[in-house]
mmCIF file of C-alpha atoms in Angstrom:
data_model
loop_
_atom_site.group_PDB
_atom_site.id
_atom_site.type_symbol
_atom_site.label_atom_id
_atom_site.label_comp_id
_atom_site.label_asym_id
_atom_site.label_seq_id
_atom_site.Cartn_x
_atom_site.Cartn_y
_atom_site.Cartn_z
ATOM 1 C CA ALA A 1 -6.003 -0.409 -17.650
ATOM 2 C CA GLN A 2 -5.973 -2.389 -14.461
ATOM 3 C CA SER A 3 -8.073 -1.046 -11.625
ATOM 4 C CA VAL A 4 -9.448 -1.976 -8.243
ATOM 5 C CA THR A 5 -12.769 -0.798 -6.862
ATOM 6 C CA GLN A 6 -13.832 -0.966 -3.265
ATOM 7 C CA PRO A 7 -17.494 0.095 -3.373
ATOM 8 C CA ASP A 8 -17.840 0.759 0.342
ATOM 9 C CA ILE A 9 -15.919 3.725 1.689
ATOM 10 C CA HIS A 10 -17.070 3.215 5.264
ATOM 11 C CA ILE A 11 -18.631 0.218 7.035
ATOM 12 C CA THR A 12 -19.827 -0.100 10.618
ATOM 13 C CA VAL A 13 -20.443 -3.470 12.246
ATOM 14 C CA SER A 14 -21.105 -4.575 15.783
ATOM 15 C CA GLU A 15 -18.469 -6.506 17.658
ATOM 16 C CA GLY A 16 -19.052 -10.215 17.169
ATOM 17 C CA ALA A 17 -20.927 -9.743 13.904
ATOM 18 C CA SER A 18 -19.699 -11.094 10.604
ATOM 19 C CA LEU A 19 -17.925 -8.891 8.087
ATOM 20 C CA GLU A 20 -17.594 -8.797 4.327
ATOM 21 C CA LEU A 21 -15.612 -6.125 2.516
ATOM 22 C CA ARG A 22 -16.077 -5.966 -1.218
ATOM 23 C CA CYS A 23 -13.408 -5.693 -3.873
ATOM 24 C CA ASN A 24 -13.777 -5.748 -7.641
ATOM 25 C CA TYR A 25 -10.870 -5.707 -10.032
ATOM 26 C CA SER A 26 -10.315 -5.138 -13.689
ATOM 27 C CA TYR A 27 -7.492 -7.174 -15.151
ATOM 28 C CA GLY A 28 -7.172 -9.073 -18.406
ATOM 29 C CA ALA A 29 -5.203 -12.064 -17.245
ATOM 30 C CA THR A 30 -5.142 -14.058 -14.023
ATOM 31 C CA PRO A 31 -4.577 -11.491 -11.312
ATOM 32 C CA TYR A 32 -2.473 -11.611 -8.222
ATOM 33 C CA LEU A 33 -4.698 -10.173 -5.489
ATOM 34 C CA PHE A 34 -3.971 -8.870 -2.031
ATOM 35 C CA TRP A 35 -5.694 -7.455 1.015
ATOM 36 C CA TYR A 36 -3.862 -5.071 3.332
ATOM 37 C CA VAL A 37 -4.909 -3.517 6.626
ATOM 38 C CA GLN A 38 -3.789 -0.150 7.962
ATOM 39 C CA SER A 39 -4.295 0.789 11.589
ATOM 40 C CA PRO A 40 -4.247 4.489 12.439
ATOM 41 C CA GLY A 41 -0.757 5.932 12.218
ATOM 42 C CA GLN A 42 0.688 2.685 10.965
ATOM 43 C CA GLY A 43 1.920 1.259 7.707
ATOM 44 C CA LEU A 44 0.058 -1.320 5.670
ATOM 45 C CA GLN A 45 0.148 -4.936 6.775
ATOM 46 C CA LEU A 46 -0.477 -7.829 4.405
ATOM 47 C CA LEU A 47 -3.530 -9.855 5.454
ATOM 48 C CA LEU A 48 -3.622 -12.407 2.663
ATOM 49 C CA LYS A 49 -2.899 -12.967 -1.010
ATOM 50 C CA TYR A 50 -4.170 -15.006 -3.917
ATOM 51 C CA PHE A 51 -1.969 -16.196 -6.753
ATOM 52 C CA SER A 52 -3.588 -19.395 -8.010
ATOM 53 C CA GLY A 53 -5.159 -22.638 -6.866
ATOM 54 C CA ASP A 54 -7.773 -22.799 -4.157
ATOM 55 C CA THR A 55 -10.033 -19.783 -4.557
ATOM 56 C CA LEU A 56 -10.620 -19.492 -0.813
ATOM 57 C CA VAL A 57 -7.522 -18.173 0.898
ATOM 58 C CA GLN A 58 -6.857 -17.863 4.584
ATOM 59 C CA GLY A 59 -4.973 -14.987 6.092
ATOM 60 C CA ILE A 60 -3.841 -13.653 9.397
ATOM 61 C CA LYS A 61 -6.107 -12.453 12.209
ATOM 62 C CA GLY A 62 -8.891 -14.827 11.191
ATOM 63 C CA PHE A 63 -9.559 -13.233 7.802
ATOM 64 C CA GLU A 64 -10.289 -15.068 4.582
ATOM 65 C CA ALA A 65 -11.036 -14.019 1.033
ATOM 66 C CA GLU A 66 -12.634 -15.711 -1.927
ATOM 67 C CA PHE A 67 -11.564 -15.193 -5.523
ATOM 68 C CA LYS A 68 -14.475 -15.327 -7.980
ATOM 69 C CA ARG A 69 -13.286 -14.970 -11.535
ATOM 70 C CA SER A 70 -16.814 -14.810 -12.979
ATOM 71 C CA GLN A 71 -17.585 -11.793 -10.818
ATOM 72 C CA SER A 72 -14.087 -10.249 -10.903
ATOM 73 C CA SER A 73 -14.270 -10.094 -7.145
ATOM 74 C CA PHE A 74 -12.027 -10.803 -4.207
ATOM 75 C CA ASN A 75 -14.118 -10.121 -1.116
ATOM 76 C CA LEU A 76 -12.672 -10.202 2.370
ATOM 77 C CA ARG A 77 -14.584 -11.917 5.180
ATOM 78 C CA LYS A 78 -14.371 -12.534 8.876
ATOM 79 C CA PRO A 79 -16.969 -14.545 10.811
ATOM 80 C CA SER A 80 -16.739 -12.554 14.056
ATOM 81 C CA VAL A 81 -15.296 -9.058 14.242
ATOM 82 C CA HIS A 82 -13.261 -7.835 17.201
ATOM 83 C CA TRP A 83 -12.934 -4.218 18.280
ATOM 84 C CA SER A 84 -9.251 -4.373 17.311
ATOM 85 C CA ASP A 85 -10.236 -4.969 13.681
ATOM 86 C CA ALA A 86 -11.238 -1.311 13.334
ATOM 87 C CA ALA A 87 -8.897 -0.017 10.637
ATOM 88 C CA GLU A 88 -8.716 0.788 6.960
ATOM 89 C CA TYR A 89 -8.622 -2.092 4.510
ATOM 90 C CA PHE A 90 -7.117 -1.992 1.045
ATOM 91 C CA CYS A 91 -7.556 -4.407 -1.814
ATOM 92 C CA ALA A 92 -4.781 -4.490 -4.413
ATOM 93 C CA VAL A 93 -3.879 -6.208 -7.663
ATOM 94 C CA VAL A 94 -0.542 -6.622 -9.385
ATOM 95 C CA GLY A 95 -0.562 -4.671 -12.616
ATOM 96 C CA SER A 96 0.090 -5.532 -16.183
ATOM 97 C CA GLY A 97 2.919 -7.903 -16.907
ATOM 98 C CA ASN A 98 3.209 -8.776 -13.247
ATOM 99 C CA THR A 99 5.819 -6.074 -12.862
ATOM 100 C CA GLY A 100 5.250 -5.889 -9.177
ATOM 101 C CA LYS A 101 3.433 -2.582 -9.421
ATOM 102 C CA LEU A 102 0.555 -2.967 -6.993
ATOM 103 C CA ILE A 103 -2.602 -1.062 -7.832
ATOM 104 C CA PHE A 104 -4.637 -0.216 -4.740
ATOM 105 C CA GLY A 105 -8.311 0.429 -4.243
ATOM 106 C CA GLN A 106 -9.415 3.534 -2.394
ATOM 107 C CA GLY A 107 -9.827 1.648 0.860
ATOM 108 C CA THR A 108 -12.707 0.800 3.189
ATOM 109 C CA THR A 109 -12.759 2.153 6.714
ATOM 110 C CA LEU A 110 -14.164 -0.317 9.211
ATOM 111 C CA GLN A 111 -15.708 0.924 12.423
ATOM 112 C CA VAL A 112 -16.624 -1.603 15.130
ATOM 113 C CA LYS A 113 -19.420 -0.818 17.581
ATOM 114 C CA PRO A 114 -19.189 -2.295 21.073
ATOM 115 C CA ASP B 1 14.375 -9.143 10.125
ATOM 116 C CA ALA B 2 13.642 -5.595 11.227
ATOM 117 C CA GLY B 3 11.309 -4.972 8.310
ATOM 118 C CA VAL B 4 11.340 -1.903 6.105
ATOM 119 C CA ILE B 5 12.810 1.003 8.018
ATOM 120 C CA GLN B 6 11.907 4.581 7.233
ATOM 121 C CA SER B 7 13.273 7.766 8.714
ATOM 122 C CA PRO B 8 12.341 10.175 10.005
ATOM 123 C CA ARG B 9 8.879 9.195 11.325
ATOM 124 C CA HIS B 10 7.768 12.801 11.370
ATOM 125 C CA GLU B 11 9.103 15.811 9.561
ATOM 126 C CA VAL B 12 7.929 19.383 9.823
ATOM 127 C CA THR B 13 9.564 21.854 7.505
ATOM 128 C CA GLU B 14 8.988 25.278 6.089
ATOM 129 C CA MET B 15 7.907 25.881 2.537
ATOM 130 C CA GLY B 16 10.863 26.129 0.220
ATOM 131 C CA GLN B 17 13.135 23.894 2.249
ATOM 132 C CA GLU B 18 14.639 20.656 1.000
ATOM 133 C CA VAL B 19 13.291 17.458 2.514
ATOM 134 C CA THR B 20 14.933 14.047 2.332
ATOM 135 C CA LEU B 21 13.120 10.882 3.292
ATOM 136 C CA ARG B 22 15.040 7.676 3.806
ATOM 137 C CA CYS B 23 14.261 4.008 3.436
ATOM 138 C CA LYS B 24 16.062 0.779 4.180
ATOM 139 C CA PRO B 25 14.359 -2.196 2.486
ATOM 140 C CA ILE B 26 14.324 -5.756 3.707
ATOM 141 C CA SER B 27 17.549 -7.530 2.913
ATOM 142 C CA GLY B 28 17.208 -9.663 -0.204
ATOM 143 C CA HIS B 29 14.242 -7.792 -1.616
ATOM 144 C CA ASP B 30 14.812 -6.665 -5.178
ATOM 145 C CA TYR B 31 11.929 -4.215 -5.581
ATOM 146 C CA LEU B 32 11.493 -0.940 -3.751
ATOM 147 C CA PHE B 33 8.475 1.357 -3.968
ATOM 148 C CA TRP B 34 7.695 4.864 -2.789
ATOM 149 C CA TYR B 35 4.045 5.726 -2.142
ATOM 150 C CA ARG B 36 2.319 8.861 -0.977
ATOM 151 C CA GLN B 37 -0.915 8.745 0.987
ATOM 152 C CA THR B 38 -3.362 11.625 1.395
ATOM 153 C CA MET B 39 -7.008 11.786 2.321
ATOM 154 C CA MET B 40 -7.924 13.234 -1.035
ATOM 155 C CA ARG B 41 -5.937 10.956 -3.342
ATOM 156 C CA GLY B 42 -5.426 7.803 -1.307
ATOM 157 C CA LEU B 43 -2.313 5.742 -2.000
ATOM 158 C CA GLU B 44 -0.327 6.939 -4.993
ATOM 159 C CA LEU B 45 2.686 5.120 -6.370
ATOM 160 C CA LEU B 46 5.419 7.670 -6.969
ATOM 161 C CA ILE B 47 8.279 5.542 -8.242
ATOM 162 C CA TYR B 48 9.646 2.047 -8.030
ATOM 163 C CA PHE B 49 13.014 0.399 -8.451
ATOM 164 C CA ASN B 50 14.087 -3.070 -9.459
ATOM 165 C CA ASN B 51 17.615 -4.069 -8.522
ATOM 166 C CA ASN B 52 18.360 -0.419 -7.714
ATOM 167 C CA VAL B 53 17.288 0.782 -11.162
ATOM 168 C CA PRO B 54 14.279 3.121 -11.476
ATOM 169 C CA ILE B 55 11.632 1.344 -13.534
ATOM 170 C CA ASP B 56 8.629 3.643 -13.456
ATOM 171 C CA ASP B 57 8.655 7.208 -12.191
ATOM 172 C CA SER B 58 5.454 8.285 -13.894
ATOM 173 C CA GLY B 59 3.854 8.935 -10.539
ATOM 174 C CA MET B 60 6.379 11.534 -9.455
ATOM 175 C CA PRO B 61 4.273 14.669 -9.360
ATOM 176 C CA GLU B 62 6.814 17.250 -10.409
ATOM 177 C CA ASP B 63 10.480 17.869 -11.026
ATOM 178 C CA ARG B 64 10.699 18.949 -7.419
ATOM 179 C CA PHE B 65 10.578 15.265 -6.519
ATOM 180 C CA SER B 66 13.524 12.960 -7.052
ATOM 181 C CA ALA B 67 14.422 9.487 -5.813
ATOM 182 C CA LYS B 68 17.613 7.506 -5.741
ATOM 183 C CA MET B 69 18.676 4.030 -4.795
ATOM 184 C CA PRO B 70 22.483 3.997 -4.640
ATOM 185 C CA ASN B 71 22.595 0.426 -3.366
ATOM 186 C CA ALA B 72 20.343 -2.473 -2.462
ATOM 187 C CA SER B 73 19.966 -1.373 1.142
ATOM 188 C CA PHE B 74 19.142 2.308 0.873
ATOM 189 C CA SER B 75 16.861 4.694 -0.978
ATOM 190 C CA THR B 76 15.991 8.358 -0.659
ATOM 191 C CA LEU B 77 13.093 10.489 -1.774
ATOM 192 C CA LYS B 78 13.906 14.175 -1.996
ATOM 193 C CA ILE B 79 11.607 17.149 -2.371
ATOM 194 C CA GLN B 80 13.222 20.436 -3.302
ATOM 195 C CA PRO B 81 11.731 22.937 -2.788
ATOM 196 C CA SER B 82 8.924 21.670 -0.604
ATOM 197 C CA GLU B 83 5.402 23.110 -0.749
ATOM 198 C CA PRO B 84 2.427 22.819 1.632
ATOM 199 C CA ARG B 85 0.602 20.563 -0.834
ATOM 200 C CA ASP B 86 3.384 18.002 -0.391
ATOM 201 C CA SER B 87 2.138 17.369 3.132
ATOM 202 C CA ALA B 88 1.266 13.671 3.289
ATOM 203 C CA VAL B 89 2.423 10.348 4.636
ATOM 204 C CA TYR B 90 5.148 8.845 2.495
ATOM 205 C CA PHE B 91 5.551 5.079 2.560
ATOM 206 C CA CYS B 92 8.386 2.953 1.378
ATOM 207 C CA ALA B 93 7.761 -0.716 0.607
ATOM 208 C CA SER B 94 9.926 -3.555 -0.612
ATOM 209 C CA SER B 95 9.189 -6.858 -2.272
ATOM 210 C CA TYR B 96 10.914 -10.006 -3.446
ATOM 211 C CA ARG B 97 10.441 -10.562 -7.155
ATOM 212 C CA GLY B 98 7.587 -8.068 -7.187
ATOM 213 C CA THR B 99 4.703 -10.484 -7.113
ATOM 214 C CA TYR B 100 4.703 -11.703 -3.556
ATOM 215 C CA GLY B 101 3.187 -8.689 -1.909
ATOM 216 C CA TYR B 102 4.888 -5.741 -0.390
ATOM 217 C CA THR B 103 6.200 -5.135 3.076
ATOM 218 C CA PHE B 104 5.568 -1.552 4.062
ATOM 219 C CA GLY B 105 7.518 0.682 6.352
ATOM 220 C CA SER B 106 5.771 2.703 9.049
ATOM 221 C CA GLY B 107 5.841 5.831 6.920
ATOM 222 C CA THR B 108 7.086 9.380 7.238
ATOM 223 C CA ARG B 109 4.485 11.992 8.052
ATOM 224 C CA LEU B 110 5.577 15.170 6.288
ATOM 225 C CA THR B 111 4.112 18.533 7.166
ATOM 226 C CA VAL B 112 5.149 21.553 5.132
ATOM 227 C CA VAL B 113 4.129 24.869 6.691
#
């Protein structure tokens, strides 16, 4: 069965520091991968997505992610974190048969220290 | 586009009462999803529709939950009777052709007392 694992439940970084959030997926075929961000009390906003092609994808708010098939990973990165980036981040994969059924990881909560 | 619109934003109800959550997807989107989010279980897919037809309702927790999509611009999620353990944030999301990522609504925070 398809699954998504986000190993880090909670991460704290200092403002201005770099960030990497980890995501590992289990999927037999080429996956469609997504990162979403959820600010407190808000819905989920799409940061970026990978379907095919260039394995380094750029998203909104200065985020990028790299697809590594050999490692079954799709880690999210940002070179310099801002206090407004504090939120919960979800990695997701489209399930079997590309039915549109997104399978989400458990999420990583990012805290930013001033 | 106004995005996915959910109503109400907050709902407080007493145990045993019927609750109806509403969702208006983005025009032109052919998939609609209902999710529930809790601290303990994270994001759970309850049911999803394609072209107004329910495709997978395996995530609906009990017969107390039901969902309908009478047309392409409206869906409801009903809980009858409601129980305290149904307290959660319920999200609606819509998508075009399923594979292009979802657009989420702002959610309905349900509290059953």
